Amino acid sequence: MKIPLLVEVIGEPAVGKTHFSLTFPQPFLIDTTPKAEAMVIAMKLHKDWKKRYVNATRYEELVSAVEEAVRREDVKTVIIDTGADLQAIAAKHYLEMKKRQGLMPVEYGRVRDMVDQQIIRRVIESEKNLVVTAQVKDEYIDGQKTGRKIRDGYPRLPHMADIELQIILDKEASPPKRRIMVLKNRFMDATDPNYVSELEPQNAEGVKQLVIKSLGWSEAEASEYLIW
């Protein structure tokens, strides 16, 4: 049995989240942004980008794109850019079905269950990797901006992800330097002093090597068990 990876990539706009995600093997990019912002990056990195890219801003389009990716043998990794749009798109669809304007508190869980079943688990159970991006936003406490940035993505993903990464651009370095921090790694004991680390190399191969090292696998075992 192959082991699909669920990876979340966090970072500010234009820091390279989509570019990084597209380094995973045989990607299929589902761009949920209204202006199809990821299209240019897909065009740049993949000659066959038209076969590996779809813009999905409605829930029906999102489910259809996932189903296309799941059934295609030339796809090993499904990318959703961005995860913050998942709940908003699903909530809009739910309210359209109910013919209402707003969600009741109990219904947020129902919307997330819908996303979990029809999007996230659908991809993972098809034995394909899933990479989901997340933006960051300003943190507020008691209505006051703290000056810190916090994750802005699909609410349940931190608990579901195998690997959680944050891309940070060190603007004070000359030239500016990109760092990719490993925030979560379910293949390693959280008490290990190396649990939080930097990803090297700074692409999907770095994720593969992180998993191999964490599990103590050989390259042959990785080839047998990982979706690569």
PDB file of N, CA, C and O in Angstrom, residues 23 65 73 81 86-87 92 106 108 124 127 130 139 144 146 161 176 179 182 198 201 207 213 217 222 226:
ATOM      1  N   THR A  23       6.474  21.615  -7.326  1.00  0.00           N
ATOM      2  CA  THR A  23       7.646  20.741  -7.464  1.00  0.00           C
ATOM      3  C   THR A  23       7.329  19.310  -7.042  1.00  0.00           C
ATOM      4  O   THR A  23       8.155  18.418  -7.230  1.00  0.00           O
ATOM      5  N   ALA A  65     -13.159  19.105 -10.261  1.00  0.00           N
ATOM      6  CA  ALA A  65     -11.708  19.106 -10.466  1.00  0.00           C
ATOM      7  C   ALA A  65     -11.047  18.002  -9.653  1.00  0.00           C
ATOM      8  O   ALA A  65     -10.126  17.321 -10.135  1.00  0.00           O
ATOM      9  N   GLU A  73      -4.443   8.795 -14.193  1.00  0.00           N
ATOM     10  CA  GLU A  73      -3.248   8.032 -13.832  1.00  0.00           C
ATOM     11  C   GLU A  73      -1.982   8.869 -13.924  1.00  0.00           C
ATOM     12  O   GLU A  73      -0.957   8.498 -13.341  1.00  0.00           O
ATOM     13  N   ASP A  81      -4.926  25.628  -4.033  1.00  0.00           N
ATOM     14  CA  ASP A  81      -4.330  26.934  -3.780  1.00  0.00           C
ATOM     15  C   ASP A  81      -5.445  27.999  -3.897  1.00  0.00           C
ATOM     16  O   ASP A  81      -5.835  28.364  -4.995  1.00  0.00           O
ATOM     17  N   LEU A  86     -11.380  27.110   0.709  1.00  0.00           N
ATOM     18  CA  LEU A  86     -12.172  25.882   0.764  1.00  0.00           C
ATOM     19  C   LEU A  86     -13.457  26.067   1.562  1.00  0.00           C
ATOM     20  O   LEU A  86     -14.550  25.730   1.093  1.00  0.00           O
ATOM     21  N   GLN A  87     -13.334  26.589   2.783  1.00  0.00           N
ATOM     22  CA  GLN A  87     -14.518  26.756   3.617  1.00  0.00           C
ATOM     23  C   GLN A  87     -15.465  27.789   3.025  1.00  0.00           C
ATOM     24  O   GLN A  87     -16.682  27.593   3.034  1.00  0.00           O
ATOM     25  N   LYS A  92     -20.690  28.882   0.804  1.00  0.00           N
ATOM     26  CA  LYS A  92     -21.557  29.536  -0.185  1.00  0.00           C
ATOM     27  C   LYS A  92     -22.472  28.507  -0.845  1.00  0.00           C
ATOM     28  O   LYS A  92     -23.673  28.743  -1.037  1.00  0.00           O
ATOM     29  N   VAL A 106     -23.820  25.872  14.408  1.00  0.00           N
ATOM     30  CA  VAL A 106     -23.689  24.417  14.263  1.00  0.00           C
ATOM     31  C   VAL A 106     -23.376  24.013  12.827  1.00  0.00           C
ATOM     32  O   VAL A 106     -22.823  22.938  12.579  1.00  0.00           O
ATOM     33  N   TYR A 108     -21.243  25.360  10.689  1.00  0.00           N
ATOM     34  CA  TYR A 108     -19.842  25.436  10.285  1.00  0.00           C
ATOM     35  C   TYR A 108     -19.222  24.037  10.284  1.00  0.00           C
ATOM     36  O   TYR A 108     -18.445  23.687   9.394  1.00  0.00           O
ATOM     37  N   ILE A 124      -6.919  11.798  -0.609  1.00  0.00           N
ATOM     38  CA  ILE A 124      -6.030  10.915   0.140  1.00  0.00           C
ATOM     39  C   ILE A 124      -6.402   9.450  -0.055  1.00  0.00           C
ATOM     40  O   ILE A 124      -5.531   8.588  -0.237  1.00  0.00           O
ATOM     41  N   GLU A 127      -5.099   7.551  -2.971  1.00  0.00           N
ATOM     42  CA  GLU A 127      -3.651   7.345  -2.938  1.00  0.00           C
ATOM     43  C   GLU A 127      -2.911   8.344  -3.830  1.00  0.00           C
ATOM     44  O   GLU A 127      -2.064   7.994  -4.644  1.00  0.00           O
ATOM     45  N   LEU A 130      -1.707  15.239  -1.345  1.00  0.00           N
ATOM     46  CA  LEU A 130      -2.491  16.473  -1.353  1.00  0.00           C
ATOM     47  C   LEU A 130      -1.663  17.576  -0.716  1.00  0.00           C
ATOM     48  O   LEU A 130      -1.190  17.431   0.413  1.00  0.00           O
ATOM     49  N   GLU A 139      -2.700  39.406  13.173  1.00  0.00           N
ATOM     50  CA  GLU A 139      -3.358  38.944  14.399  1.00  0.00           C
ATOM     51  C   GLU A 139      -3.938  40.133  15.152  1.00  0.00           C
ATOM     52  O   GLU A 139      -3.289  41.171  15.291  1.00  0.00           O
ATOM     53  N   GLN A 144      -7.269  44.983  18.653  1.00  0.00           N
ATOM     54  CA  GLN A 144      -6.007  45.677  18.419  1.00  0.00           C
ATOM     55  C   GLN A 144      -5.025  44.780  17.665  1.00  0.00           C
ATOM     56  O   GLN A 144      -4.860  43.610  18.008  1.00  0.00           O
ATOM     57  N   THR A 146      -1.692  43.101  16.820  1.00  0.00           N
ATOM     58  CA  THR A 146      -0.543  42.778  17.678  1.00  0.00           C
ATOM     59  C   THR A 146       0.800  42.968  16.978  1.00  0.00           C
ATOM     60  O   THR A 146       1.837  43.006  17.622  1.00  0.00           O
ATOM     61  N   ALA A 161      -2.908  17.399   8.710  1.00  0.00           N
ATOM     62  CA  ALA A 161      -1.699  17.360   7.876  1.00  0.00           C
ATOM     63  C   ALA A 161      -0.641  16.418   8.438  1.00  0.00           C
ATOM     64  O   ALA A 161      -0.468  16.294   9.649  1.00  0.00           O
ATOM     65  N   PRO A 176      18.008  38.868  -0.156  1.00  0.00           N
ATOM     66  CA  PRO A 176      16.973  38.248   0.670  1.00  0.00           C
ATOM     67  C   PRO A 176      16.993  36.730   0.530  1.00  0.00           C
ATOM     68  O   PRO A 176      17.171  36.203  -0.573  1.00  0.00           O
ATOM     69  N   ARG A 179      13.578  30.822   3.671  1.00  0.00           N
ATOM     70  CA  ARG A 179      13.724  29.700   4.583  1.00  0.00           C
ATOM     71  C   ARG A 179      12.395  28.952   4.638  1.00  0.00           C
ATOM     72  O   ARG A 179      11.329  29.565   4.599  1.00  0.00           O
ATOM     73  N   VAL A 182       9.918  23.549   9.092  1.00  0.00           N
ATOM     74  CA  VAL A 182       9.039  22.407   9.326  1.00  0.00           C
ATOM     75  C   VAL A 182       8.353  22.632  10.672  1.00  0.00           C
ATOM     76  O   VAL A 182       8.994  22.584  11.719  1.00  0.00           O
ATOM     77  N   GLU A 198      14.666  23.260   9.513  1.00  0.00           N
ATOM     78  CA  GLU A 198      14.566  23.857   8.182  1.00  0.00           C
ATOM     79  C   GLU A 198      14.565  22.760   7.135  1.00  0.00           C
ATOM     80  O   GLU A 198      15.240  21.738   7.296  1.00  0.00           O
ATOM     81  N   PRO A 201      16.616  19.876   0.643  1.00  0.00           N
ATOM     82  CA  PRO A 201      16.522  21.076  -0.201  1.00  0.00           C
ATOM     83  C   PRO A 201      15.132  21.703  -0.116  1.00  0.00           C
ATOM     84  O   PRO A 201      14.190  21.074   0.366  1.00  0.00           O
ATOM     85  N   VAL A 207      10.882  17.378   1.223  1.00  0.00           N
ATOM     86  CA  VAL A 207       9.811  16.722   1.973  1.00  0.00           C
ATOM     87  C   VAL A 207      10.019  15.213   1.954  1.00  0.00           C
ATOM     88  O   VAL A 207       9.894  14.536   2.988  1.00  0.00           O
ATOM     89  N   LYS A 213      14.096  10.252   6.413  1.00  0.00           N
ATOM     90  CA  LYS A 213      14.941  10.382   7.609  1.00  0.00           C
ATOM     91  C   LYS A 213      14.140  10.129   8.880  1.00  0.00           C
ATOM     92  O   LYS A 213      14.611   9.450   9.810  1.00  0.00           O
ATOM     93  N   TRP A 217      13.903   5.083   6.773  1.00  0.00           N
ATOM     94  CA  TRP A 217      13.754   4.257   5.576  1.00  0.00           C
ATOM     95  C   TRP A 217      14.983   4.332   4.686  1.00  0.00           C
ATOM     96  O   TRP A 217      15.758   5.296   4.728  1.00  0.00           O
ATOM     97  N   ALA A 222      11.351   3.929   0.407  1.00  0.00           N
ATOM     98  CA  ALA A 222      10.617   5.132   0.007  1.00  0.00           C
ATOM     99  C   ALA A 222       9.974   4.946  -1.355  1.00  0.00           C
ATOM    100  O   ALA A 222       8.820   5.345  -1.574  1.00  0.00           O
ATOM    101  N   LEU A 226       6.056   5.473  -0.824  1.00  0.00           N
ATOM    102  CA  LEU A 226       5.629   6.849  -1.045  1.00  0.00           C
ATOM    103  C   LEU A 226       5.053   7.035  -2.450  1.00  0.00           C
ATOM    104  O   LEU A 226       5.438   6.322  -3.387  1.00  0.00           O
TER     105      LEU A 226
END
